[in-house]
Coordinates of C-alpha atoms in Angstrom, one line a residue:
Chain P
X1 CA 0.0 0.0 0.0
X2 CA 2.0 3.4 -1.1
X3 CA 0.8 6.7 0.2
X4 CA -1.0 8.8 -1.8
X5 CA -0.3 11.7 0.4
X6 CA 2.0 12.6 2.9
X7 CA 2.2 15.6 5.6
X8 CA 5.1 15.7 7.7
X9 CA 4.8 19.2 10.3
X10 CA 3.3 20.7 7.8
X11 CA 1.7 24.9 8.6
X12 CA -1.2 26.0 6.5
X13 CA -2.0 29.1 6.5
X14 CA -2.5 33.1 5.4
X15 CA 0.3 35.8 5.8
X16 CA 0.5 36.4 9.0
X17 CA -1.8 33.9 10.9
X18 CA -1.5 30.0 10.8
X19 CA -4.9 28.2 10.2
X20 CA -3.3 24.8 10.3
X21 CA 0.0 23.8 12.6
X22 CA 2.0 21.0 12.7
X23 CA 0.0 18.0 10.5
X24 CA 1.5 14.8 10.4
X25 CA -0.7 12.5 8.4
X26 CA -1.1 10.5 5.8
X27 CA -3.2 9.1 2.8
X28 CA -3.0 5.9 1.2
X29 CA -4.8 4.2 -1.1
X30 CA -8.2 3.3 -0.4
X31 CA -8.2 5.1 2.9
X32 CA -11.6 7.0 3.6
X33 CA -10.4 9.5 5.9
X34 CA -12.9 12.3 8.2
X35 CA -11.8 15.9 9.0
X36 CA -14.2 16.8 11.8
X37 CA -13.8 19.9 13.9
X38 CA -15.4 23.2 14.8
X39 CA -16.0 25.6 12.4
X40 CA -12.6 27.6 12.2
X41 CA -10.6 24.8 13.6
X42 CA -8.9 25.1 9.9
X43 CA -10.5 22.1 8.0
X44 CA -11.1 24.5 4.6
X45 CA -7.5 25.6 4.8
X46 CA -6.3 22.0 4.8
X47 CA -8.5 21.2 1.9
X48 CA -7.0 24.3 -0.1
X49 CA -3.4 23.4 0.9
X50 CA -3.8 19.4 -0.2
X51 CA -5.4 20.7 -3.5
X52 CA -2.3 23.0 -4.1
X53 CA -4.5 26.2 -3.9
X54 CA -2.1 27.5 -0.7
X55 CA 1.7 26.8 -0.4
X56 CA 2.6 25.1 2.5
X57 CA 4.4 27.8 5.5
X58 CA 6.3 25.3 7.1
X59 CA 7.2 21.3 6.8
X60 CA 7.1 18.8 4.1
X61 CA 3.8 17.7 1.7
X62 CA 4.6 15.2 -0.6
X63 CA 2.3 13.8 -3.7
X64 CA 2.7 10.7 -5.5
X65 CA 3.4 11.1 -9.0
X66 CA 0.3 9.8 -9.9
X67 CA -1.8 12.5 -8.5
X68 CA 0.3 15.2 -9.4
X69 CA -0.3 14.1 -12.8
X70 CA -3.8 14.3 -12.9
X71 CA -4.9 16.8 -10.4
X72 CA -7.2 15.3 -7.4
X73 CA -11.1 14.7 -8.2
X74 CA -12.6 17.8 -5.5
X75 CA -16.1 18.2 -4.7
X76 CA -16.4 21.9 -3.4
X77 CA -19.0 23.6 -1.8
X78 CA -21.7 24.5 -3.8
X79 CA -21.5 28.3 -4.8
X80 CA -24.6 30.2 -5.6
X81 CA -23.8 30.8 -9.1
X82 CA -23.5 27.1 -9.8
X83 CA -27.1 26.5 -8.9
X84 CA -28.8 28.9 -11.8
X85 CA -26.1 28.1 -14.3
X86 CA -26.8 27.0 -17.5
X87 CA -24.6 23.9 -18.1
X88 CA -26.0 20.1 -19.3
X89 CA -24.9 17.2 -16.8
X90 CA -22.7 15.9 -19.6
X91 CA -20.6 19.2 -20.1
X92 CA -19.9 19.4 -16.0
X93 CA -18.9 15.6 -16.2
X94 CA -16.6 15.6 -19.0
X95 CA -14.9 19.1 -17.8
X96 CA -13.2 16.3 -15.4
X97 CA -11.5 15.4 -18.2
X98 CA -9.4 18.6 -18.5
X99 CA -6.4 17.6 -16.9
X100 CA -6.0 14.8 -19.1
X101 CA -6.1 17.1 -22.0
X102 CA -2.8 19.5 -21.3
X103 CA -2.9 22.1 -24.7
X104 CA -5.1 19.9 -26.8
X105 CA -8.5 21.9 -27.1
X106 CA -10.9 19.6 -27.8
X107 CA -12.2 16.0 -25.9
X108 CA -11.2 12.6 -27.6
X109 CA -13.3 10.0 -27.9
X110 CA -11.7 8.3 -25.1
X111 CA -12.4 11.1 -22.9
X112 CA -15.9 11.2 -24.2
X113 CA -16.2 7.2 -23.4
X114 CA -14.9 7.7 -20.0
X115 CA -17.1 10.5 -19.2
X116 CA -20.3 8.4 -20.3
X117 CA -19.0 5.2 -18.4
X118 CA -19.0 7.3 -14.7
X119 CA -22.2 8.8 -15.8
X120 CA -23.3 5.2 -16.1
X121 CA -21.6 4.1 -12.7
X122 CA -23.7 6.6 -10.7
X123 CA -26.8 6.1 -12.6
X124 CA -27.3 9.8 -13.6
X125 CA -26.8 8.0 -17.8
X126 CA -30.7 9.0 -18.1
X127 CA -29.8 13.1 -16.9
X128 CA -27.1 13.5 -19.9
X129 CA -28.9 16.4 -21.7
X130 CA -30.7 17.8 -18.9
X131 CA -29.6 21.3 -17.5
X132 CA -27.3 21.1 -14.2
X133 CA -30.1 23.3 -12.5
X134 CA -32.9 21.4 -12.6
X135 CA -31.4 18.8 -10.9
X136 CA -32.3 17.7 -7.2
X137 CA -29.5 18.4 -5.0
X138 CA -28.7 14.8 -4.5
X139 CA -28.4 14.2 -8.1
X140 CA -26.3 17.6 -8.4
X141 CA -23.8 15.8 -6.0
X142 CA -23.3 12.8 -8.5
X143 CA -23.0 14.8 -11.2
X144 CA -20.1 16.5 -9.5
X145 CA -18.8 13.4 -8.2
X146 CA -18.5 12.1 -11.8
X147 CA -16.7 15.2 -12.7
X148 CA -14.2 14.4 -9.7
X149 CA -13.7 10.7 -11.1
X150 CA -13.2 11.9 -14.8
X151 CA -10.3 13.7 -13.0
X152 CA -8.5 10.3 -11.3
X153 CA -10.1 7.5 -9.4
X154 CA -7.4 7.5 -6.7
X155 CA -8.5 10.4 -3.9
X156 CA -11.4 12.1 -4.0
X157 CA -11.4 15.1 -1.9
X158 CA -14.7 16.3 -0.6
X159 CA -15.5 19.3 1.4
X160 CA -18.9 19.6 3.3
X161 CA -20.7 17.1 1.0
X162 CA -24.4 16.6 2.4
X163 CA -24.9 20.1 3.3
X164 CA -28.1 21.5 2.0
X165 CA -29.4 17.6 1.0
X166 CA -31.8 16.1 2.5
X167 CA -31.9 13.1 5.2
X168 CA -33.1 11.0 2.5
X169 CA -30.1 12.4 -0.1
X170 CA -27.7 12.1 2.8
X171 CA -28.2 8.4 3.3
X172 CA -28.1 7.7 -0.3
X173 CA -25.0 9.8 -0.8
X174 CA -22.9 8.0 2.0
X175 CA -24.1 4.2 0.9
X176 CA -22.4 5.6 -3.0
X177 CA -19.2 6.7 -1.6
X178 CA -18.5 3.7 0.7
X179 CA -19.5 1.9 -2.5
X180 CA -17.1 3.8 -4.4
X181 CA -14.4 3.5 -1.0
X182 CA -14.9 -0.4 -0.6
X183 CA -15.4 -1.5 -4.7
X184 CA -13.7 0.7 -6.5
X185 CA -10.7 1.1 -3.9
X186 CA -10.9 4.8 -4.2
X187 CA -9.7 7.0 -1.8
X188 CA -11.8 9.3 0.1
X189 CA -11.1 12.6 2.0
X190 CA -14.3 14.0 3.6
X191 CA -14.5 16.9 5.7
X192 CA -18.1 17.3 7.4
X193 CA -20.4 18.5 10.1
X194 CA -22.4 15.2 10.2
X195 CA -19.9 13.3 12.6
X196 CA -22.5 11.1 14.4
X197 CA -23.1 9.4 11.3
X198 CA -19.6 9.8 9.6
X199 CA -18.2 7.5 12.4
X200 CA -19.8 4.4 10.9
X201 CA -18.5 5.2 7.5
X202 CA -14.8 6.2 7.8
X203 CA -12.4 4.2 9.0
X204 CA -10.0 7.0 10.2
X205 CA -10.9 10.4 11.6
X206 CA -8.6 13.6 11.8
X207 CA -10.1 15.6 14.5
X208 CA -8.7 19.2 13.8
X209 CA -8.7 22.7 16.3
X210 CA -5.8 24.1 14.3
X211 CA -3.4 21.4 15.7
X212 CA -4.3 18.0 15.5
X213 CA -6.3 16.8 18.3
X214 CA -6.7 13.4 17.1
X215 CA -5.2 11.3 14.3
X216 CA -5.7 7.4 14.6
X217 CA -8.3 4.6 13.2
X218 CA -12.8 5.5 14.1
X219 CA -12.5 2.7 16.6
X220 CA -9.7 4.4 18.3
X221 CA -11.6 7.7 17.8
X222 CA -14.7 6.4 19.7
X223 CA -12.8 5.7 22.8
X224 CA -10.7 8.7 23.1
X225 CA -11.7 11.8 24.9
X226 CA -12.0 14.0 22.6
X227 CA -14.1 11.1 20.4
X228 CA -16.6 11.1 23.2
X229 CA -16.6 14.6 24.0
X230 CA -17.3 15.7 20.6
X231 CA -20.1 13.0 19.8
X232 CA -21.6 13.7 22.9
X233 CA -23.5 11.0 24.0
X234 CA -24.2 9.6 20.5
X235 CA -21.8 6.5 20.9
X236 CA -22.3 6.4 24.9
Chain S
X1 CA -36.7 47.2 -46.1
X2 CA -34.1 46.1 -49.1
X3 CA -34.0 49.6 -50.1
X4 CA -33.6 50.6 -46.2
X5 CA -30.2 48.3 -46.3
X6 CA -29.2 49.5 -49.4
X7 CA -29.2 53.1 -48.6
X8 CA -27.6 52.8 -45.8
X9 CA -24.8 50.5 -46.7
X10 CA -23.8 53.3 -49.2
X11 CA -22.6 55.7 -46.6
X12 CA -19.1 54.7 -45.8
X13 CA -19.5 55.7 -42.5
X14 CA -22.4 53.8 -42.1
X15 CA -21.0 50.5 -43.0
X16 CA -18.0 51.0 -40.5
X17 CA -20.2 51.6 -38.0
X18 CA -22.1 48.5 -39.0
X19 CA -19.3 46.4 -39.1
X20 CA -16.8 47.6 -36.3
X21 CA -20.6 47.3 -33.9
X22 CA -21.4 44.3 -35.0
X23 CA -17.9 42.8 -34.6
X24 CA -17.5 44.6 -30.6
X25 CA -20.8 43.4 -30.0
X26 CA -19.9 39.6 -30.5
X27 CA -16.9 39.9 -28.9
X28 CA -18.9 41.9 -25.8
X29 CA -22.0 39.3 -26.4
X30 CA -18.8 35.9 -25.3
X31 CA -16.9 37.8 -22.9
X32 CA -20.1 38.4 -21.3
X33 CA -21.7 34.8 -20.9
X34 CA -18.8 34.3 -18.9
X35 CA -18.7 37.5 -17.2
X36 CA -22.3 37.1 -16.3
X37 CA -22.0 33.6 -15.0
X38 CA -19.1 34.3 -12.9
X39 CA -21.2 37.3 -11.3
X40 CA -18.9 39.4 -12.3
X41 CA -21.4 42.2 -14.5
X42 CA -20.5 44.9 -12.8
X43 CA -17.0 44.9 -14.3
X44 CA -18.4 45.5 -17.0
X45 CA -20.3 48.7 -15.9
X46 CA -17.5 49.8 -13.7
X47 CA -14.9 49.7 -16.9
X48 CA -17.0 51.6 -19.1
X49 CA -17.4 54.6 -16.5
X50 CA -13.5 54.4 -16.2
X51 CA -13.0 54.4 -20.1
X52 CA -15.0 57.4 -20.1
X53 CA -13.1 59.2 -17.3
X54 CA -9.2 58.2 -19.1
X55 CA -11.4 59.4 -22.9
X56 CA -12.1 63.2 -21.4
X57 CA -8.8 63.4 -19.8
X58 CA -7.2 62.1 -22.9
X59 CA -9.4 65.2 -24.6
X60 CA -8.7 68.0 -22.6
X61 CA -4.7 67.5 -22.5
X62 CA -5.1 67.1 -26.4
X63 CA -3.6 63.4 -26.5
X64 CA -5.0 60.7 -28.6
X65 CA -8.0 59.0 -26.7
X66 CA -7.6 55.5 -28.1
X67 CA -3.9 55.2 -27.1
X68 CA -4.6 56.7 -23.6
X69 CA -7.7 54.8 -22.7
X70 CA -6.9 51.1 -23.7
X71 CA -3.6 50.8 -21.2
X72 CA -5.7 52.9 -18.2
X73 CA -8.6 50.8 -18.5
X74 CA -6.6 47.4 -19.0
X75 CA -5.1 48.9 -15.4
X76 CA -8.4 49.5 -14.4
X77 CA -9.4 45.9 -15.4
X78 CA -6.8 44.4 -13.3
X79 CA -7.5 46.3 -10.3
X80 CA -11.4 45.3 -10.5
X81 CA -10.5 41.7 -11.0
X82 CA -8.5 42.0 -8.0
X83 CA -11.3 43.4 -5.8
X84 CA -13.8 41.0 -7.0
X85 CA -11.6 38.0 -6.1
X86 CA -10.4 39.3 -2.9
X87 CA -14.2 39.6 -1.7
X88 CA -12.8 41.4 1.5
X89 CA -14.0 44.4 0.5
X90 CA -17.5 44.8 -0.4
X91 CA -16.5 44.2 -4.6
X92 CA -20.2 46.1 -5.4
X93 CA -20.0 49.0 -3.7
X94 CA -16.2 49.0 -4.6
X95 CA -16.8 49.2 -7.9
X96 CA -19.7 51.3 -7.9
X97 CA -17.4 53.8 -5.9
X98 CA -14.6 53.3 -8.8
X99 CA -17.4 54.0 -11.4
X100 CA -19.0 57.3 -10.2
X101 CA -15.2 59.0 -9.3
X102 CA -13.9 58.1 -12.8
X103 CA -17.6 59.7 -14.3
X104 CA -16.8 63.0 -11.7
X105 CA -12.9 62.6 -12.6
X106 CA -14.2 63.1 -16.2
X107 CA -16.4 65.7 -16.3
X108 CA -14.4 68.3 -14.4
X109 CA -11.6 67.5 -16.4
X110 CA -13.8 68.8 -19.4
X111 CA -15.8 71.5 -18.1
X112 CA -12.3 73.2 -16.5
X113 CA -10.5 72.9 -20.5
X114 CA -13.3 72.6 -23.3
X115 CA -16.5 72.8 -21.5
X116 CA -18.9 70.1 -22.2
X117 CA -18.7 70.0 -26.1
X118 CA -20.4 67.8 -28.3
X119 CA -17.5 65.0 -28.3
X120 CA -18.2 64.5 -24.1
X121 CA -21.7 64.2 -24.9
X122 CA -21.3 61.7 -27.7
X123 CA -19.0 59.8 -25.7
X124 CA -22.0 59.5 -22.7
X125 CA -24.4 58.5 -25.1
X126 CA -22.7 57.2 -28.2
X127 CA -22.4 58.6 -31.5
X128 CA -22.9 56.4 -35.3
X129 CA -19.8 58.7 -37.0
X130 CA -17.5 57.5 -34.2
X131 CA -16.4 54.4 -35.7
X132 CA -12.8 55.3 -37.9
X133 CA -11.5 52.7 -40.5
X134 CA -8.6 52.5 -37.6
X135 CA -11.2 51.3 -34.8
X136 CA -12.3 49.0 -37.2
X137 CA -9.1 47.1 -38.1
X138 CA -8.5 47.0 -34.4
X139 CA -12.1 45.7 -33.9
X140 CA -10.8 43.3 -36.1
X141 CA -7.9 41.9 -34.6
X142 CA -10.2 42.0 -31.1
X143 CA -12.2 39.5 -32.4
X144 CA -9.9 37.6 -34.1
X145 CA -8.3 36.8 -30.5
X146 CA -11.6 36.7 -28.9
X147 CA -12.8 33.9 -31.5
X148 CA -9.2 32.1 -31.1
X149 CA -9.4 31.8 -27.5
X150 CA -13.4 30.7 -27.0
X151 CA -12.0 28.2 -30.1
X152 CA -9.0 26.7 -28.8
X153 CA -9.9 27.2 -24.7
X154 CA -13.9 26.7 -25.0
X155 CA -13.3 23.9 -22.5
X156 CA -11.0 25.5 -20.3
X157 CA -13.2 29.0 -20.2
X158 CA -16.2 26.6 -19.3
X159 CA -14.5 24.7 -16.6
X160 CA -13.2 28.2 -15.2
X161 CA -16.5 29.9 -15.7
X162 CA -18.9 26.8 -13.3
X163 CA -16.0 25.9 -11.0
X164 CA -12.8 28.0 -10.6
X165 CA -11.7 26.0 -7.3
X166 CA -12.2 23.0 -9.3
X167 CA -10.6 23.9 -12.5
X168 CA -7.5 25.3 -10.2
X169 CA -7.5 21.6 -8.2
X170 CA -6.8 20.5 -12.0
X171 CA -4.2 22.3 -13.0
X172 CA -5.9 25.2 -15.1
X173 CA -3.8 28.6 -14.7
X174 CA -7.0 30.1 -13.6
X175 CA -6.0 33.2 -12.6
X176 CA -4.4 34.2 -16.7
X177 CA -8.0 32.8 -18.2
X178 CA -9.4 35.9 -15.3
X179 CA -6.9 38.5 -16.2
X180 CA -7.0 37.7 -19.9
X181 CA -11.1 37.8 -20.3
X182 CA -10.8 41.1 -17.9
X183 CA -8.3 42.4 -20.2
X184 CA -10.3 41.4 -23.4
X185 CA -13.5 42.8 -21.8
X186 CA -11.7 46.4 -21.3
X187 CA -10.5 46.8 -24.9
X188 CA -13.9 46.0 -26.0
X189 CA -15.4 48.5 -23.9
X190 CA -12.8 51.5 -25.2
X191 CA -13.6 50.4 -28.8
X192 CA -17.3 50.1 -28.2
X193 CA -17.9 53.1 -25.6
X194 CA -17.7 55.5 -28.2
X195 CA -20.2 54.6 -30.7
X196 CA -22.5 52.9 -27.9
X197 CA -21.8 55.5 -25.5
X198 CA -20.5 54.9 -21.7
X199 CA -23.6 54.8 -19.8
X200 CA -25.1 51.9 -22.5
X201 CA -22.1 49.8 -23.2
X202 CA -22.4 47.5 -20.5
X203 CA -26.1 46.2 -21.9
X204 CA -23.3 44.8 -24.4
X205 CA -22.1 42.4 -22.5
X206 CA -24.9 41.7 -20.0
X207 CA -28.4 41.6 -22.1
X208 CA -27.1 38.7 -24.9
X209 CA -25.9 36.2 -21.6
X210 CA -29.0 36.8 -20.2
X211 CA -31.5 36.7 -22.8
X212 CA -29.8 33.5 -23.8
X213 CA -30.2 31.4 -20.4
X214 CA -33.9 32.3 -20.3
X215 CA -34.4 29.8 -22.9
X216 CA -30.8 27.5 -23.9
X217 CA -29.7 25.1 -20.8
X218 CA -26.5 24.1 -22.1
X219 CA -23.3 26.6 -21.8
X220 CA -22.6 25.8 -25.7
X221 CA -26.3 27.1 -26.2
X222 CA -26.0 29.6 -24.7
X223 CA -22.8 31.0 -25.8
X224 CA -23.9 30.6 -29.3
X225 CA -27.0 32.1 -28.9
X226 CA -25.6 35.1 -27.1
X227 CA -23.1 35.5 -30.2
X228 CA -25.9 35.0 -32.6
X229 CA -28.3 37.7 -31.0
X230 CA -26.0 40.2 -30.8
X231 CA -25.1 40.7 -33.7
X232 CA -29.0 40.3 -34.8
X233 CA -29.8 42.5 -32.3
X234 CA -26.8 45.2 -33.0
X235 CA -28.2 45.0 -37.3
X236 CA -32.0 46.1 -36.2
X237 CA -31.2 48.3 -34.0
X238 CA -28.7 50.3 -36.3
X239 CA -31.8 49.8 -39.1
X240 CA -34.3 51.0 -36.9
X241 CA -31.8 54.0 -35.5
X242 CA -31.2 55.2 -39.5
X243 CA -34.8 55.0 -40.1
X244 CA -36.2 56.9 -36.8
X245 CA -32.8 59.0 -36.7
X246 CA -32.9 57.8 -33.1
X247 CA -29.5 57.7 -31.1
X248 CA -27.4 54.8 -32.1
X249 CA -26.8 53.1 -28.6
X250 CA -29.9 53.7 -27.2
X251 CA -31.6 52.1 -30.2
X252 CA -29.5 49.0 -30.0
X253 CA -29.9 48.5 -26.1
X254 CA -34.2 48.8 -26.7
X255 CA -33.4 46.1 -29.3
X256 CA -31.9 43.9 -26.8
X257 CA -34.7 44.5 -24.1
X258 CA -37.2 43.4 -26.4
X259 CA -35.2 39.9 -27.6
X260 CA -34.9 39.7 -23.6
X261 CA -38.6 40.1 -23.4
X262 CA -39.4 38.2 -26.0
X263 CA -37.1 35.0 -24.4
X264 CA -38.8 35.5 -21.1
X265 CA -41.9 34.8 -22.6
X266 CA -40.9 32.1 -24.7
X267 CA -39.4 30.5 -21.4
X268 CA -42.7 31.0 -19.7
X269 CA -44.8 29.5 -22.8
X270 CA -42.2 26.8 -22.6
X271 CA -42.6 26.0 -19.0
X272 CA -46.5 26.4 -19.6
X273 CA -47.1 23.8 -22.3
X274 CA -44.2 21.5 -20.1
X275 CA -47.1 21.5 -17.3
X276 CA -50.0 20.7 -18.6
X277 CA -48.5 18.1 -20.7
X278 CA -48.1 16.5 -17.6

């Protein structure tokens, strides 16, 4: 198993003030790692700094070449203009595809044939000419999730992913990534809000308040303090 | 109507005008689909007011307005940009700020040399003699790289335009496909300011976009549709300015209201017949 990721003291953070201090942690392949925390414990500034948006301050983050290649499949946060923008599910799954291309300017048929296939993996095959915005948000979320596997089917990176879907959307959206995590042995990075239920998914948690306040396997996690003090009495 | 387009196209400065328009407003009409989407309009607005501020300057020190006006506004462009993206600021009212002190910048400048003569007038409000065979070549050229790089990057302005965190996570140099449509967008707006005037020129870029997403829900539909209307819309409204003698740029921006009224409708008829089929 070879590390898809790897922080060693690593500092995140903006020109004078450190969101993110001292990170040792690492990804490997077919990990499906949590980032809980509080809001402002630094969780979006890791994100940014693993995607390459921000430079790391201090310390050591290494890529395999793999990924550096293609770019990591991200599911952002939902912006508002995304939601009235006029764009068919097909053209925001095969814009995945774009660091495949390099110069080139248009698709290739085996772009195009890969774009269709994760279309058909998440059952949104039926939605191909229908516009982004019409979409329920669940479906949204697959549609961006096919983008983000058009991209590489190693790590998927996904910030805040069930916000704004409903309980019914949430459920479904969790069983299709362990899917993709346990059958498709891709890696999955997921910060989130929803820890109670997150715990049964991942199988290792990065609790974050600017340092690391826990690193280690969910089982682990559970037991710890600050496992049971941040899921309350959820797991007893 | 033949004779309508015949007669006109035999007044040479007619048919620059028609041609150096129609060429600005295509190239306004794709800049602007992704201006639009991106939420970033009031560029748009904010870079016309500034064009009109570096034009009366230009006029009362004597220099040549063109070559005075296309490197302050590309300035101009970058600094917008730069607010937008930052977000610390509030970018609206920013910009709103930058736009009403360029308009007062201008108009003093004018009133203390010339006093407000016809030329700061035409330059508010647009004038059809404005267009020289030089503003045409260089209309041109402006959509000659404007067509080149919705050609060659179509994919790469899309992925920028729905998803710049995305597109960045990727590897696409976001920030130059930014700076290069802000820089595009401010040329257009110094080459069509003066026939379309300052206060209209922004309709340019923001009524096609918007007209187009009321009915087309793809981005390649809509982007051809924008560059489609406004030329369509540019031609009537020039026709329909010789014919009434009405101002140019006012004409052209009523033209594009009522395409964007007529699209609202059809979107309404649309959703209409959509229901009760079901």
């Amino acid at each position: 198993m070879s590390a898809l990721i790897t922080c060693s003291h690593v500092d995140f953070g903006y020109e004078n003030h450190d969101a993110v201090i001292d990170l040792t942690m690492e990804i490997n392949e077919g990990d499906y790692l949590c980032i809980v925390g509080e809001n402002g414990s630094g969780k979006s500034t890791l994100i940014k700094g693993l995607l390459g948006l921000l430079k790391p301050t201090a310390g050591v983050l290494d890529m395999s070449g793999e990924l550096r290649r293609t770019g990591i499949g991200y599911l952002p946060q939902q912006t508002a203009a995304q939601r009235d923008f006029p764009a068919t599910v097909y053209e925001v799954v095969i814009s995945g595809c774009l660091s495949r291309r390099g110069n080139r300017p248009f698709y290739s048929k085996k772009e195009k044939k890969l774009a269709m296939d994760h279309m058909e993996q998440l059952g949104i095959a039926d939605l191909k000419g229908r516009c982004y915005r019409e979409l329920s948000g669940g479906q949204q979320q697959r549609v961006l999730i096919a983008r983000a596997l058009c991209a590489t089917r190693q790590l998927l990176i996904l910030d805040e992913p069930v916000t704004g879907l409903d309980p019914w959307a949430i459920q479904d959206f969790y069983r299709l990534i362990r899917k993709l995590n346990k059958e498709e042995h891709v890696a999955v990075l997921m910060v989130t809000h929803d820890v109670a239920s997150v715990v049964e998914q991942a199988s290792k948690i990065l609790h974050l308040k600017q340092r690391v306040v826990f690193y280690g396997t969910t089982k682990d996690y559970k037991a710890s303090q600050a496992g049971r003090l941040f899921l309350g009495g959820e797991t007893g | 109507m033949i004779d309508l387009i015949i007669e006109m196209l035999s007044y040479p400065f007619l048919v620059r005008a028609l041609l150096g328009g129609a060429l600005v407003s295509l190239c306004a009409s794709l800049l602007g689909v992704s201006l639009v989407l991106k939420r970033y309009s009031m560029i748009g607005d904010g870079l016309s007011h500034v064009s009109f501020g570096a034009l009366s300057i230009a006029l009362a020190l004597g220099w040549s307005p063109l070559k005075v006006s296309i490197p302050v506004v590309i300035l101009a462009a970058f600094f917008l940009l730069r607010i937008t993206e930052k977000g610390k600021l509030r970018s609206d009212a920013a910009i709103a700020m930058i736009s009403a002190s360029a308009l007062a910048v201008g108009i003093t400048a004018t009133s203390l040399t010339t006093g407000m003569t016809t030329d700061i007038s035409s330059y508010m409000f647009g004038s059809i003699l404005a267009m020289s065979p030089w503003d045409v070549g260089l209309a041109i050229c402006l959509c000659g790289v404007v067509f080149g790089l919705f050609l060659l990057c179509y994919n790469k302005i899309f992925a920028v335009t729905f998803d710049e965190n995305f597109a960045r996570a990727t590897g696409v140099k976001v920030s130059w496909y930014n700076v290069l449509i802000a820089v595009l967008t401010a040329v257009t707006i110094v080459l069509g300011m003066r026939m379309m005037g300052a206060m209209l020129i922004s309709s340019l870029i923001i009524f096609p976009a918007l007209t187009s997403m009321r009915v087309f829900k793809s981005f390649r539909g809509v982007v051809w549709s924008s560059g489609i209307l406004s030329v369509v819309c540019f031609c009537i409204g020039m026709a329909a300015s010789y014919r009434f003698s009405t101002p140019a740029g006012a004409t052209v921006v009523l033209v594009n209201l009522a395409a964007f009224l007529l699209f609202m409708g059809t979107e309404a008829l649309g959703r209409l017949v959509h229901s009760e089929r079901r």
